[in-house]
Amino acid sequence: MTTPSSPPVADAPPSDQGLSQRSAGVLVFGSSAAVLVVEIVALRLLAPYLGLTLETSTLVIGIALTAIALGSWLGGRVADQVDPHRLIAPALGVSGVVVALTPLLLRTTAEWASPLLLLVAAGTLLVPGALLSAVTPFVTKLRLTSLAETGTVVGRLSGVGTFGAIVGTVLTGFVLVSRLPVSSILIGLGALLVLGALLTGWRARRWRRASAVALATVVAGTLATAFAPGGCDAETRYHCARIVADPDRATGRTLVLDGLRHSYVDVEDPTYLRFGYVRAIAAVVDTTFPAGEPLAAHHIGGGGLTFPRYLAAARPGTRSLVSEIDGGVVRIDREQLDLGASTGIDVRVEDGRLGLKRLEADSRDLVVGDAFGGVSVPWHLTTSEALGDVHRALKDDGLYAANLIDHGRLAFARAEVATLAGVFEHVAVVGAPVDIGLDPAATPVGGNLVVLASDRPFDAPAIQKALDTRETGWRIATGDTVTAWTGDAPVLTDDHAPVDQLLQPHRTRTVR
């Protein structure tokens, strides 16, 4: 009589899992942290080309979440069909190579094949994101030795992975980006992932050879990145920054942020104003206030501090308080643009909106807004609440002058003017005639515009004469012309300010 064989026991542990609880935790923690590091740094890599806008952030976050979902799902399915021991090292190694090559791939594509940028960006996020997210189900499969402990194992590894993602986010945002170039962060992370793959798959001779190839690829990518387009003299918290000498003017310097010309400074002659919008603001200020009279001014956005320097030279005794969010730019101003030679300029590294709130009421003759770029705009500086703080800080006869950049239908510029009209009694727009409604038969081109706001009327003829004297080629529009130009543009508020949707950047990355 034969005895039927007993069915296999479902929770019988394998003879050799080969992965300790500590190793499992390190793998899940590290891979989860790496996904978030790549996501945050990718935003900084793409910002010079797509702008640091809501759409760019949404795109990167969406791709990263897609990669996490795809990796978790496919990783779980594959782990049930293939020995996870054989999967972890390749996932780490391939991810490391792609991560290390990401700066080279994105910057080269942006410069030489820009229509493919989104496709390449999606690939450099999806591939490592999915592979690294697959590590957690691989490790979970190896650690599930008993059905009685399924909840404990899955919960522990899920918690470790989430904690790793948190650490990766905080470490990148508060430490790495402020101390290292983004290319160095990604190359270093890629090297660590390849090293992790080497350690994890050391027993497999074929993987040792593959790891050597991966490390060689990382080294080659590192060297190539040094020669890739889009390099900068310094990477600040917010920008890739360069100082470019003017070949036609020995003392002229241009501050380039994320590939866009933001400020022109003559280090020996601060009254020399190269950019048209700066000359326009100077024309308005010199017309509005008595010549040579010192002013109490506040500047939202510093850049190269061109206009604060001008006020210090043209109006001795002027006190300019500058709110500049990027401490790295301020450091460049001091070290390379001779900020120390200017007197009466106090620069605070702070958000412009917070700087406005600190100002005392009726304390400023002039507020200059120059924090809006040609690719993206800090929306919280555009709203009626923010402009209410500007109005509160200005004296009764004070002036607010802001540089705007918009193209196409100029929807953002019109909305900002409509918002200003709800806060100040008088609003004027200065720009090319075709852009400000003085040539209604022509299609607007866009570019820089200067919007003016005050509770006292503008002397339009005097301002126009000053604009002509400074050879701006611009005109001033006031009254009904501005009202008609603004049309039914929406008023921007803290509750609803779709600036990213209204703004139309120039396709060829216009300069300021």
PDB file of N, CA and C in Angstrom, residues 200-293:
ATOM      1  N   THR A 200      26.366  43.827  -5.181  1.00  0.00           N
ATOM      2  CA  THR A 200      25.226  42.912  -5.103  1.00  0.00           C
ATOM      3  C   THR A 200      25.428  41.683  -5.973  1.00  0.00           C
ATOM      4  N   GLY A 201      26.021  41.885  -7.151  1.00  0.00           N
ATOM      5  CA  GLY A 201      26.175  40.756  -8.072  1.00  0.00           C
ATOM      6  C   GLY A 201      27.581  40.215  -8.139  1.00  0.00           C
ATOM      7  N   TRP A 202      28.359  40.396  -7.063  1.00  0.00           N
ATOM      8  CA  TRP A 202      29.770  40.007  -7.103  1.00  0.00           C
ATOM      9  C   TRP A 202      29.968  38.519  -7.370  1.00  0.00           C
ATOM     10  N   ARG A 203      29.016  37.680  -6.908  1.00  0.00           N
ATOM     11  CA  ARG A 203      29.198  36.238  -7.083  1.00  0.00           C
ATOM     12  C   ARG A 203      29.135  35.817  -8.546  1.00  0.00           C
ATOM     13  N   ALA A 204      28.437  36.586  -9.365  1.00  0.00           N
ATOM     14  CA  ALA A 204      28.280  36.227 -10.771  1.00  0.00           C
ATOM     15  C   ALA A 204      29.442  36.801 -11.586  1.00  0.00           C
ATOM     16  N   ARG A 205      30.256  35.896 -12.168  1.00  0.00           N
ATOM     17  CA  ARG A 205      31.425  36.351 -12.915  1.00  0.00           C
ATOM     18  C   ARG A 205      31.031  37.235 -14.091  1.00  0.00           C
ATOM     19  N   ARG A 206      29.935  36.844 -14.775  1.00  0.00           N
ATOM     20  CA  ARG A 206      29.524  37.635 -15.932  1.00  0.00           C
ATOM     21  C   ARG A 206      29.111  39.049 -15.518  1.00  0.00           C
ATOM     22  N   TRP A 207      28.566  39.199 -14.295  1.00  0.00           N
ATOM     23  CA  TRP A 207      28.157  40.530 -13.863  1.00  0.00           C
ATOM     24  C   TRP A 207      29.356  41.385 -13.477  1.00  0.00           C
ATOM     25  N   ARG A 208      30.426  40.712 -13.039  1.00  0.00           N
ATOM     26  CA  ARG A 208      31.638  41.472 -12.751  1.00  0.00           C
ATOM     27  C   ARG A 208      32.171  42.123 -14.026  1.00  0.00           C
ATOM     28  N   ARG A 209      32.108  41.390 -15.112  1.00  0.00           N
ATOM     29  CA  ARG A 209      32.542  41.971 -16.387  1.00  0.00           C
ATOM     30  C   ARG A 209      31.611  43.101 -16.813  1.00  0.00           C
ATOM     31  N   ALA A 210      30.314  42.877 -16.643  1.00  0.00           N
ATOM     32  CA  ALA A 210      29.342  43.910 -17.009  1.00  0.00           C
ATOM     33  C   ALA A 210      29.529  45.160 -16.151  1.00  0.00           C
ATOM     34  N   SER A 211      29.849  44.985 -14.872  1.00  0.00           N
ATOM     35  CA  SER A 211      30.061  46.126 -13.985  1.00  0.00           C
ATOM     36  C   SER A 211      31.272  46.936 -14.411  1.00  0.00           C
ATOM     37  N   ALA A 212      32.299  46.252 -14.871  1.00  0.00           N
ATOM     38  CA  ALA A 212      33.480  46.966 -15.354  1.00  0.00           C
ATOM     39  C   ALA A 212      33.122  47.833 -16.555  1.00  0.00           C
ATOM     40  N   VAL A 213      32.299  47.280 -17.453  1.00  0.00           N
ATOM     41  CA  VAL A 213      31.859  48.054 -18.614  1.00  0.00           C
ATOM     42  C   VAL A 213      31.016  49.243 -18.166  1.00  0.00           C
ATOM     43  N   ALA A 214      30.130  49.022 -17.184  1.00  0.00           N
ATOM     44  CA  ALA A 214      29.276  50.098 -16.690  1.00  0.00           C
ATOM     45  C   ALA A 214      30.102  51.213 -16.071  1.00  0.00           C
ATOM     46  N   LEU A 215      31.107  50.840 -15.268  1.00  0.00           N
ATOM     47  CA  LEU A 215      31.953  51.858 -14.655  1.00  0.00           C
ATOM     48  C   LEU A 215      32.729  52.635 -15.717  1.00  0.00           C
ATOM     49  N   ALA A 216      33.198  51.928 -16.730  1.00  0.00           N
ATOM     50  CA  ALA A 216      33.904  52.619 -17.804  1.00  0.00           C
ATOM     51  C   ALA A 216      32.975  53.593 -18.522  1.00  0.00           C
ATOM     52  N   THR A 217      31.708  53.211 -18.689  1.00  0.00           N
ATOM     53  CA  THR A 217      30.740  54.095 -19.333  1.00  0.00           C
ATOM     54  C   THR A 217      30.489  55.332 -18.493  1.00  0.00           C
ATOM     55  N   VAL A 218      30.394  55.147 -17.180  1.00  0.00           N
ATOM     56  CA  VAL A 218      30.186  56.281 -16.282  1.00  0.00           C
ATOM     57  C   VAL A 218      31.369  57.242 -16.357  1.00  0.00           C
ATOM     58  N   VAL A 219      32.581  56.699 -16.366  1.00  0.00           N
ATOM     59  CA  VAL A 219      33.771  57.550 -16.451  1.00  0.00           C
ATOM     60  C   VAL A 219      33.790  58.308 -17.770  1.00  0.00           C
ATOM     61  N   ALA A 220      33.473  57.615 -18.864  1.00  0.00           N
ATOM     62  CA  ALA A 220      33.457  58.277 -20.173  1.00  0.00           C
ATOM     63  C   ALA A 220      32.382  59.356 -20.217  1.00  0.00           C
ATOM     64  N   GLY A 221      31.212  59.062 -19.638  1.00  0.00           N
ATOM     65  CA  GLY A 221      30.140  60.053 -19.588  1.00  0.00           C
ATOM     66  C   GLY A 221      30.524  61.262 -18.764  1.00  0.00           C
ATOM     67  N   THR A 222      31.265  61.038 -17.689  1.00  0.00           N
ATOM     68  CA  THR A 222      31.721  62.141 -16.846  1.00  0.00           C
ATOM     69  C   THR A 222      32.639  63.074 -17.626  1.00  0.00           C
ATOM     70  N   LEU A 223      33.569  62.483 -18.366  1.00  0.00           N
ATOM     71  CA  LEU A 223      34.493  63.296 -19.165  1.00  0.00           C
ATOM     72  C   LEU A 223      33.742  64.035 -20.266  1.00  0.00           C
ATOM     73  N   ALA A 224      32.787  63.356 -20.912  1.00  0.00           N
ATOM     74  CA  ALA A 224      32.034  63.994 -21.994  1.00  0.00           C
ATOM     75  C   ALA A 224      31.164  65.127 -21.471  1.00  0.00           C
ATOM     76  N   THR A 225      30.629  64.979 -20.255  1.00  0.00           N
ATOM     77  CA  THR A 225      29.770  66.016 -19.685  1.00  0.00           C
ATOM     78  C   THR A 225      30.518  67.328 -19.519  1.00  0.00           C
ATOM     79  N   ALA A 226      31.795  67.223 -19.248  1.00  0.00           N
ATOM     80  CA  ALA A 226      32.593  68.447 -19.078  1.00  0.00           C
ATOM     81  C   ALA A 226      32.646  69.271 -20.356  1.00  0.00           C
ATOM     82  N   PHE A 227      32.450  68.616 -21.502  1.00  0.00           N
ATOM     83  CA  PHE A 227      32.509  69.324 -22.777  1.00  0.00           C
ATOM     84  C   PHE A 227      31.129  69.501 -23.400  1.00  0.00           C
ATOM     85  N   ALA A 228      30.083  69.095 -22.667  1.00  0.00           N
ATOM     86  CA  ALA A 228      28.724  69.203 -23.201  1.00  0.00           C
ATOM     87  C   ALA A 228      28.287  70.657 -23.220  1.00  0.00           C
ATOM     88  N   PRO A 229      27.382  71.041 -24.144  1.00  0.00           N
ATOM     89  CA  PRO A 229      26.876  72.419 -24.161  1.00  0.00           C
ATOM     90  C   PRO A 229      26.083  72.709 -22.899  1.00  0.00           C
ATOM     91  N   GLY A 230      25.912  73.989 -22.622  1.00  0.00           N
ATOM     92  CA  GLY A 230      25.121  74.367 -21.456  1.00  0.00           C
ATOM     93  C   GLY A 230      25.928  74.485 -20.190  1.00  0.00           C
ATOM     94  N   GLY A 231      27.266  74.552 -20.325  1.00  0.00           N
ATOM     95  CA  GLY A 231      28.080  74.689 -19.138  1.00  0.00           C
ATOM     96  C   GLY A 231      27.903  76.046 -18.487  1.00  0.00           C
ATOM     97  N   CYS A 232      28.338  76.155 -17.235  1.00  0.00           N
ATOM     98  CA  CYS A 232      28.195  77.425 -16.527  1.00  0.00           C
ATOM     99  C   CYS A 232      29.380  77.611 -15.597  1.00  0.00           C
ATOM    100  N   ASP A 233      29.606  78.863 -15.252  1.00  0.00           N
ATOM    101  CA  ASP A 233      30.692  79.166 -14.325  1.00  0.00           C
ATOM    102  C   ASP A 233      30.359  78.709 -12.912  1.00  0.00           C
ATOM    103  N   ALA A 234      29.071  78.802 -12.560  1.00  0.00           N
ATOM    104  CA  ALA A 234      28.646  78.416 -11.213  1.00  0.00           C
ATOM    105  C   ALA A 234      27.194  77.967 -11.264  1.00  0.00           C
ATOM    106  N   GLU A 235      26.888  76.951 -10.468  1.00  0.00           N
ATOM    107  CA  GLU A 235      25.508  76.515 -10.331  1.00  0.00           C
ATOM    108  C   GLU A 235      25.017  76.965  -8.966  1.00  0.00           C
ATOM    109  N   THR A 236      24.048  77.860  -8.971  1.00  0.00           N
ATOM    110  CA  THR A 236      23.487  78.366  -7.734  1.00  0.00           C
ATOM    111  C   THR A 236      22.284  77.504  -7.346  1.00  0.00           C
ATOM    112  N   ARG A 237      21.584  77.914  -6.316  1.00  0.00           N
ATOM    113  CA  ARG A 237      20.398  77.163  -5.908  1.00  0.00           C
ATOM    114  C   ARG A 237      19.333  77.147  -7.001  1.00  0.00           C
ATOM    115  N   TYR A 238      19.308  78.200  -7.819  1.00  0.00           N
ATOM    116  CA  TYR A 238      18.223  78.341  -8.782  1.00  0.00           C
ATOM    117  C   TYR A 238      18.676  78.420 -10.232  1.00  0.00           C
ATOM    118  N   HIS A 239      19.953  78.664 -10.497  1.00  0.00           N
ATOM    119  CA  HIS A 239      20.368  78.942 -11.860  1.00  0.00           C
ATOM    120  C   HIS A 239      21.720  78.323 -12.197  1.00  0.00           C
ATOM    121  N   CYS A 240      21.906  78.164 -13.496  1.00  0.00           N
ATOM    122  CA  CYS A 240      23.224  77.919 -14.061  1.00  0.00           C
ATOM    123  C   CYS A 240      23.734  79.288 -14.507  1.00  0.00           C
ATOM    124  N   ALA A 241      24.769  79.787 -13.865  1.00  0.00           N
ATOM    125  CA  ALA A 241      25.168  81.192 -14.037  1.00  0.00           C
ATOM    126  C   ALA A 241      26.522  81.315 -14.730  1.00  0.00           C
ATOM    127  N   ARG A 242      26.620  82.332 -15.589  1.00  0.00           N
ATOM    128  CA  ARG A 242      27.880  82.658 -16.264  1.00  0.00           C
ATOM    129  C   ARG A 242      28.042  84.164 -16.347  1.00  0.00           C
ATOM    130  N   ILE A 243      29.265  84.616 -16.342  1.00  0.00           N
ATOM    131  CA  ILE A 243      29.579  86.012 -16.612  1.00  0.00           C
ATOM    132  C   ILE A 243      30.304  86.063 -17.958  1.00  0.00           C
ATOM    133  N   VAL A 244      29.757  86.846 -18.891  1.00  0.00           N
ATOM    134  CA  VAL A 244      30.326  86.941 -20.236  1.00  0.00           C
ATOM    135  C   VAL A 244      30.857  88.357 -20.442  1.00  0.00           C
ATOM    136  N   ALA A 245      32.114  88.449 -20.787  1.00  0.00           N
ATOM    137  CA  ALA A 245      32.726  89.765 -21.052  1.00  0.00           C
ATOM    138  C   ALA A 245      32.236  90.301 -22.388  1.00  0.00           C
ATOM    139  N   ASP A 246      32.052  91.617 -22.444  1.00  0.00           N
ATOM    140  CA  ASP A 246      31.618  92.281 -23.671  1.00  0.00           C
ATOM    141  C   ASP A 246      32.843  92.525 -24.550  1.00  0.00           C
ATOM    142  N   PRO A 247      32.903  91.905 -25.733  1.00  0.00           N
ATOM    143  CA  PRO A 247      34.090  92.101 -26.590  1.00  0.00           C
ATOM    144  C   PRO A 247      34.226  93.517 -27.116  1.00  0.00           C
ATOM    145  N   ASP A 248      33.123  94.282 -27.081  1.00  0.00           N
ATOM    146  CA  ASP A 248      33.156  95.641 -27.615  1.00  0.00           C
ATOM    147  C   ASP A 248      33.307  96.710 -26.533  1.00  0.00           C
ATOM    148  N   ARG A 249      33.301  96.285 -25.264  1.00  0.00           N
ATOM    149  CA  ARG A 249      33.409  97.242 -24.167  1.00  0.00           C
ATOM    150  C   ARG A 249      34.199  96.568 -23.051  1.00  0.00           C
ATOM    151  N   ALA A 250      35.399  97.048 -22.811  1.00  0.00           N
ATOM    152  CA  ALA A 250      36.326  96.346 -21.914  1.00  0.00           C
ATOM    153  C   ALA A 250      35.760  96.157 -20.514  1.00  0.00           C
ATOM    154  N   THR A 251      34.931  97.109 -20.050  1.00  0.00           N
ATOM    155  CA  THR A 251      34.423  97.026 -18.680  1.00  0.00           C
ATOM    156  C   THR A 251      32.992  96.472 -18.624  1.00  0.00           C
ATOM    157  N   GLY A 252      32.481  96.000 -19.752  1.00  0.00           N
ATOM    158  CA  GLY A 252      31.116  95.493 -19.790  1.00  0.00           C
ATOM    159  C   GLY A 252      31.053  94.010 -19.450  1.00  0.00           C
ATOM    160  N   ARG A 253      30.057  93.640 -18.662  1.00  0.00           N
ATOM    161  CA  ARG A 253      29.854  92.247 -18.273  1.00  0.00           C
ATOM    162  C   ARG A 253      28.367  91.908 -18.372  1.00  0.00           C
ATOM    163  N   THR A 254      28.074  90.708 -18.863  1.00  0.00           N
ATOM    164  CA  THR A 254      26.696  90.247 -18.943  1.00  0.00           C
ATOM    165  C   THR A 254      26.511  89.057 -18.023  1.00  0.00           C
ATOM    166  N   LEU A 255      25.495  89.122 -17.174  1.00  0.00           N
ATOM    167  CA  LEU A 255      25.141  88.003 -16.305  1.00  0.00           C
ATOM    168  C   LEU A 255      24.153  87.121 -17.059  1.00  0.00           C
ATOM    169  N   VAL A 256      24.548  85.882 -17.310  1.00  0.00           N
ATOM    170  CA  VAL A 256      23.711  84.926 -18.034  1.00  0.00           C
ATOM    171  C   VAL A 256      23.215  83.874 -17.050  1.00  0.00           C
ATOM    172  N   LEU A 257      21.908  83.756 -16.933  1.00  0.00           N
ATOM    173  CA  LEU A 257      21.294  82.773 -16.048  1.00  0.00           C
ATOM    174  C   LEU A 257      20.466  81.805 -16.881  1.00  0.00           C
ATOM    175  N   ASP A 258      20.814  80.527 -16.798  1.00  0.00           N
ATOM    176  CA  ASP A 258      20.101  79.490 -17.546  1.00  0.00           C
ATOM    177  C   ASP A 258      20.042  79.805 -19.035  1.00  0.00           C
ATOM    178  N   GLY A 259      21.150  80.322 -19.565  1.00  0.00           N
ATOM    179  CA  GLY A 259      21.240  80.582 -20.988  1.00  0.00           C
ATOM    180  C   GLY A 259      20.613  81.880 -21.444  1.00  0.00           C
ATOM    181  N   LEU A 260      20.025  82.661 -20.535  1.00  0.00           N
ATOM    182  CA  LEU A 260      19.380  83.923 -20.892  1.00  0.00           C
ATOM    183  C   LEU A 260      20.158  85.099 -20.313  1.00  0.00           C
ATOM    184  N   ARG A 261      20.299  86.161 -21.102  1.00  0.00           N
ATOM    185  CA  ARG A 261      20.989  87.361 -20.625  1.00  0.00           C
ATOM    186  C   ARG A 261      20.083  88.110 -19.666  1.00  0.00           C
ATOM    187  N   HIS A 262      20.452  88.169 -18.411  1.00  0.00           N
ATOM    188  CA  HIS A 262      19.602  88.786 -17.400  1.00  0.00           C
ATOM    189  C   HIS A 262      20.027  90.199 -17.047  1.00  0.00           C
ATOM    190  N   SER A 263      21.298  90.469 -17.045  1.00  0.00           N
ATOM    191  CA  SER A 263      21.760  91.800 -16.642  1.00  0.00           C
ATOM    192  C   SER A 263      23.038  92.150 -17.379  1.00  0.00           C
ATOM    193  N   TYR A 264      23.156  93.443 -17.694  1.00  0.00           N
ATOM    194  CA  TYR A 264      24.402  93.958 -18.258  1.00  0.00           C
ATOM    195  C   TYR A 264      24.926  95.011 -17.288  1.00  0.00           C
ATOM    196  N   VAL A 265      26.195  94.882 -16.916  1.00  0.00           N
ATOM    197  CA  VAL A 265      26.806  95.793 -15.953  1.00  0.00           C
ATOM    198  C   VAL A 265      28.122  96.314 -16.504  1.00  0.00           C
ATOM    199  N   ASP A 266      28.295  97.619 -16.467  1.00  0.00           N
ATOM    200  CA  ASP A 266      29.600  98.213 -16.714  1.00  0.00           C
ATOM    201  C   ASP A 266      30.216  98.443 -15.341  1.00  0.00           C
ATOM    202  N   VAL A 267      31.251  97.693 -15.028  1.00  0.00           N
ATOM    203  CA  VAL A 267      31.800  97.703 -13.668  1.00  0.00           C
ATOM    204  C   VAL A 267      32.461  99.027 -13.311  1.00  0.00           C
ATOM    205  N   GLU A 268      32.753  99.867 -14.319  1.00  0.00           N
ATOM    206  CA  GLU A 268      33.364 101.164 -14.034  1.00  0.00           C
ATOM    207  C   GLU A 268      32.417 102.331 -14.258  1.00  0.00           C
ATOM    208  N   ASP A 269      31.349 102.113 -15.019  1.00  0.00           N
ATOM    209  CA  ASP A 269      30.407 103.197 -15.311  1.00  0.00           C
ATOM    210  C   ASP A 269      28.971 102.692 -15.116  1.00  0.00           C
ATOM    211  N   PRO A 270      28.456 102.766 -13.884  1.00  0.00           N
ATOM    212  CA  PRO A 270      27.106 102.241 -13.611  1.00  0.00           C
ATOM    213  C   PRO A 270      25.994 103.022 -14.290  1.00  0.00           C
ATOM    214  N   THR A 271      26.307 104.207 -14.858  1.00  0.00           N
ATOM    215  CA  THR A 271      25.265 104.955 -15.559  1.00  0.00           C
ATOM    216  C   THR A 271      25.092 104.480 -16.999  1.00  0.00           C
ATOM    217  N   TYR A 272      25.969 103.589 -17.451  1.00  0.00           N
ATOM    218  CA  TYR A 272      25.834 103.045 -18.795  1.00  0.00           C
ATOM    219  C   TYR A 272      24.818 101.898 -18.748  1.00  0.00           C
ATOM    220  N   LEU A 273      23.712 102.062 -19.455  1.00  0.00           N
ATOM    221  CA  LEU A 273      22.621 101.088 -19.444  1.00  0.00           C
ATOM    222  C   LEU A 273      22.476 100.493 -20.837  1.00  0.00           C
ATOM    223  N   ARG A 274      22.758  99.202 -20.972  1.00  0.00           N
ATOM    224  CA  ARG A 274      22.741  98.554 -22.278  1.00  0.00           C
ATOM    225  C   ARG A 274      21.327  98.102 -22.669  1.00  0.00           C
ATOM    226  N   PHE A 275      20.612  97.450 -21.758  1.00  0.00           N
ATOM    227  CA  PHE A 275      19.322  96.871 -22.115  1.00  0.00           C
ATOM    228  C   PHE A 275      18.250  97.949 -22.216  1.00  0.00           C
ATOM    229  N   GLY A 276      17.397  97.827 -23.234  1.00  0.00           N
ATOM    230  CA  GLY A 276      16.369  98.824 -23.493  1.00  0.00           C
ATOM    231  C   GLY A 276      15.385  99.005 -22.359  1.00  0.00           C
ATOM    232  N   TYR A 277      14.982  97.916 -21.704  1.00  0.00           N
ATOM    233  CA  TYR A 277      13.985  98.063 -20.640  1.00  0.00           C
ATOM    234  C   TYR A 277      14.552  98.801 -19.444  1.00  0.00           C
ATOM    235  N   VAL A 278      15.858  98.645 -19.196  1.00  0.00           N
ATOM    236  CA  VAL A 278      16.490  99.365 -18.087  1.00  0.00           C
ATOM    237  C   VAL A 278      16.556 100.857 -18.413  1.00  0.00           C
ATOM    238  N   ARG A 279      16.873 101.186 -19.669  1.00  0.00           N
ATOM    239  CA  ARG A 279      16.875 102.599 -20.073  1.00  0.00           C
ATOM    240  C   ARG A 279      15.473 103.195 -19.959  1.00  0.00           C
ATOM    241  N   ALA A 280      14.460 102.392 -20.269  1.00  0.00           N
ATOM    242  CA  ALA A 280      13.084 102.877 -20.164  1.00  0.00           C
ATOM    243  C   ALA A 280      12.717 103.170 -18.714  1.00  0.00           C
ATOM    244  N   ILE A 281      13.084 102.281 -17.807  1.00  0.00           N
ATOM    245  CA  ILE A 281      12.794 102.522 -16.385  1.00  0.00           C
ATOM    246  C   ILE A 281      13.536 103.754 -15.903  1.00  0.00           C
ATOM    247  N   ALA A 282      14.798 103.909 -16.336  1.00  0.00           N
ATOM    248  CA  ALA A 282      15.573 105.092 -15.942  1.00  0.00           C
ATOM    249  C   ALA A 282      14.914 106.367 -16.459  1.00  0.00           C
ATOM    250  N   ALA A 283      14.394 106.324 -17.696  1.00  0.00           N
ATOM    251  CA  ALA A 283      13.729 107.499 -18.261  1.00  0.00           C
ATOM    252  C   ALA A 283      12.508 107.879 -17.444  1.00  0.00           C
ATOM    253  N   VAL A 284      11.738 106.886 -17.024  1.00  0.00           N
ATOM    254  CA  VAL A 284      10.528 107.157 -16.236  1.00  0.00           C
ATOM    255  C   VAL A 284      10.894 107.706 -14.866  1.00  0.00           C
ATOM    256  N   VAL A 285      11.858 107.087 -14.197  1.00  0.00           N
ATOM    257  CA  VAL A 285      12.243 107.515 -12.852  1.00  0.00           C
ATOM    258  C   VAL A 285      12.821 108.930 -12.896  1.00  0.00           C
ATOM    259  N   ASP A 286      13.671 109.207 -13.875  1.00  0.00           N
ATOM    260  CA  ASP A 286      14.291 110.531 -13.955  1.00  0.00           C
ATOM    261  C   ASP A 286      13.277 111.614 -14.290  1.00  0.00           C
ATOM    262  N   THR A 287      12.163 111.220 -14.927  1.00  0.00           N
ATOM    263  CA  THR A 287      11.106 112.180 -15.222  1.00  0.00           C
ATOM    264  C   THR A 287      10.172 112.376 -14.043  1.00  0.00           C
ATOM    265  N   THR A 288       9.947 111.307 -13.306  1.00  0.00           N
ATOM    266  CA  THR A 288       8.975 111.341 -12.203  1.00  0.00           C
ATOM    267  C   THR A 288       9.510 112.074 -10.982  1.00  0.00           C
ATOM    268  N   PHE A 289      10.804 111.951 -10.727  1.00  0.00           N
ATOM    269  CA  PHE A 289      11.394 112.548  -9.529  1.00  0.00           C
ATOM    270  C   PHE A 289      12.413 113.615  -9.922  1.00  0.00           C
ATOM    271  N   PRO A 290      12.564 114.655  -9.121  1.00  0.00           N
ATOM    272  CA  PRO A 290      13.528 115.716  -9.435  1.00  0.00           C
ATOM    273  C   PRO A 290      14.927 115.167  -9.651  1.00  0.00           C
ATOM    274  N   ALA A 291      15.646 115.729 -10.598  1.00  0.00           N
ATOM    275  CA  ALA A 291      16.982 115.251 -10.952  1.00  0.00           C
ATOM    276  C   ALA A 291      17.914 115.271  -9.751  1.00  0.00           C
ATOM    277  N   GLY A 292      18.645 114.195  -9.569  1.00  0.00           N
ATOM    278  CA  GLY A 292      19.641 114.106  -8.510  1.00  0.00           C
ATOM    279  C   GLY A 292      19.098 113.871  -7.130  1.00  0.00           C
ATOM    280  N   GLU A 293      17.787 113.890  -6.951  1.00  0.00           N
ATOM    281  CA  GLU A 293      17.190 113.708  -5.621  1.00  0.00           C
ATOM    282  C   GLU A 293      17.368 112.262  -5.165  1.00  0.00           C
TER     283      GLU A 293
END
